[in-house]
Amino acid sequence: MKYKKTLFNAKDMYLLSCTSSGKQQSHNNLSNHKRRVIEQNNVHLLEGMEFSETNEFPILKAYNGNVNLEFHPFTNHRKLDGTGQAIHFFTHDYKFATACDKHLETTTYKLSKFDCLFSPDYSLFVDVPSQINKHNVYLSRFAGAHWQNCGFNVIPTASWGNADSFEYCFEGLPQNSVIGVCGTGILWNKAASLLWQYAMRTLEEKLSPTLVIVYGMGVDIPGFNTPIINIKDQISKFHR
């Protein structure tokens, strides 16, 4: 649901309209059966979203606000107060997938204290049917678009699988925006490094980002002109 501006901003309107578990107060009087039917696959949150033409991914708006923030993984969100902090999802999918899909409303309420959120970084794979990757792109865009509708500051996240995924992996991302990407797991494999460089150049060509925030050190990218800032990598140690 998109929260319109009134005397309150969109985020305040969101907080006023939901329960402490993140559920819409308007659903309180529904039977458990009726509520579960309506809320299946988060269809009740589609209102106010715009969708791309080719694959009908939710479209994210550009973010060019403050990036002078502390960046923390979703797994640490309970320990933080949210002020001057941003939550990212550059971690293994199983650590956030259920929270950002099945329990999206509850998670949204819990994350409302943070100054900024990255859209979830669902993995795209090089050796699976494209429908699996497209579904993961959809889930990432959906959560990000819902958070934007709730008045949250959201940094759109880009991810990709193999070169074939470039046909759809940037769909629904905004032009001229700060963009987040994962840069881990590419330093020990030349092919992965070359693909990452190619993907970053493709991202720059398609989206003209104002800034790219890379989780991890990444690698040098010949011919890449967009400014980059790096977030300290906390997951590569698990691959060593």
PDB file of N, CA and C in Angstrom, residues 3 10 36 62 148 161:
ATOM      1  N   TYR A   3       1.482   5.042   0.908  1.00  0.00           N
ATOM      2  CA  TYR A   3       0.972   5.978   1.905  1.00  0.00           C
ATOM      3  C   TYR A   3       1.163   7.407   1.405  1.00  0.00           C
ATOM      4  N   ALA A  10       5.064  10.026   4.741  1.00  0.00           N
ATOM      5  CA  ALA A  10       4.637   8.676   4.377  1.00  0.00           C
ATOM      6  C   ALA A  10       5.061   7.644   5.413  1.00  0.00           C
ATOM      7  N   ARG A  36      -5.731 -14.536   5.734  1.00  0.00           N
ATOM      8  CA  ARG A  36      -4.701 -15.357   5.100  1.00  0.00           C
ATOM      9  C   ARG A  36      -4.896 -15.426   3.593  1.00  0.00           C
ATOM     10  N   ALA A  62      14.689   6.219  -7.656  1.00  0.00           N
ATOM     11  CA  ALA A  62      16.095   6.552  -7.416  1.00  0.00           C
ATOM     12  C   ALA A  62      16.299   7.035  -5.983  1.00  0.00           C
ATOM     13  N   GLN A 148       9.717   1.634  -0.106  1.00  0.00           N
ATOM     14  CA  GLN A 148       9.593   2.996  -0.613  1.00  0.00           C
ATOM     15  C   GLN A 148       8.171   3.512  -0.450  1.00  0.00           C
ATOM     16  N   GLY A 161      23.539 -13.084 -12.623  1.00  0.00           N
ATOM     17  CA  GLY A 161      24.062 -14.445 -12.679  1.00  0.00           C
ATOM     18  C   GLY A 161      25.080 -14.532 -13.800  1.00  0.00           C
TER      19      GLY A 161
END
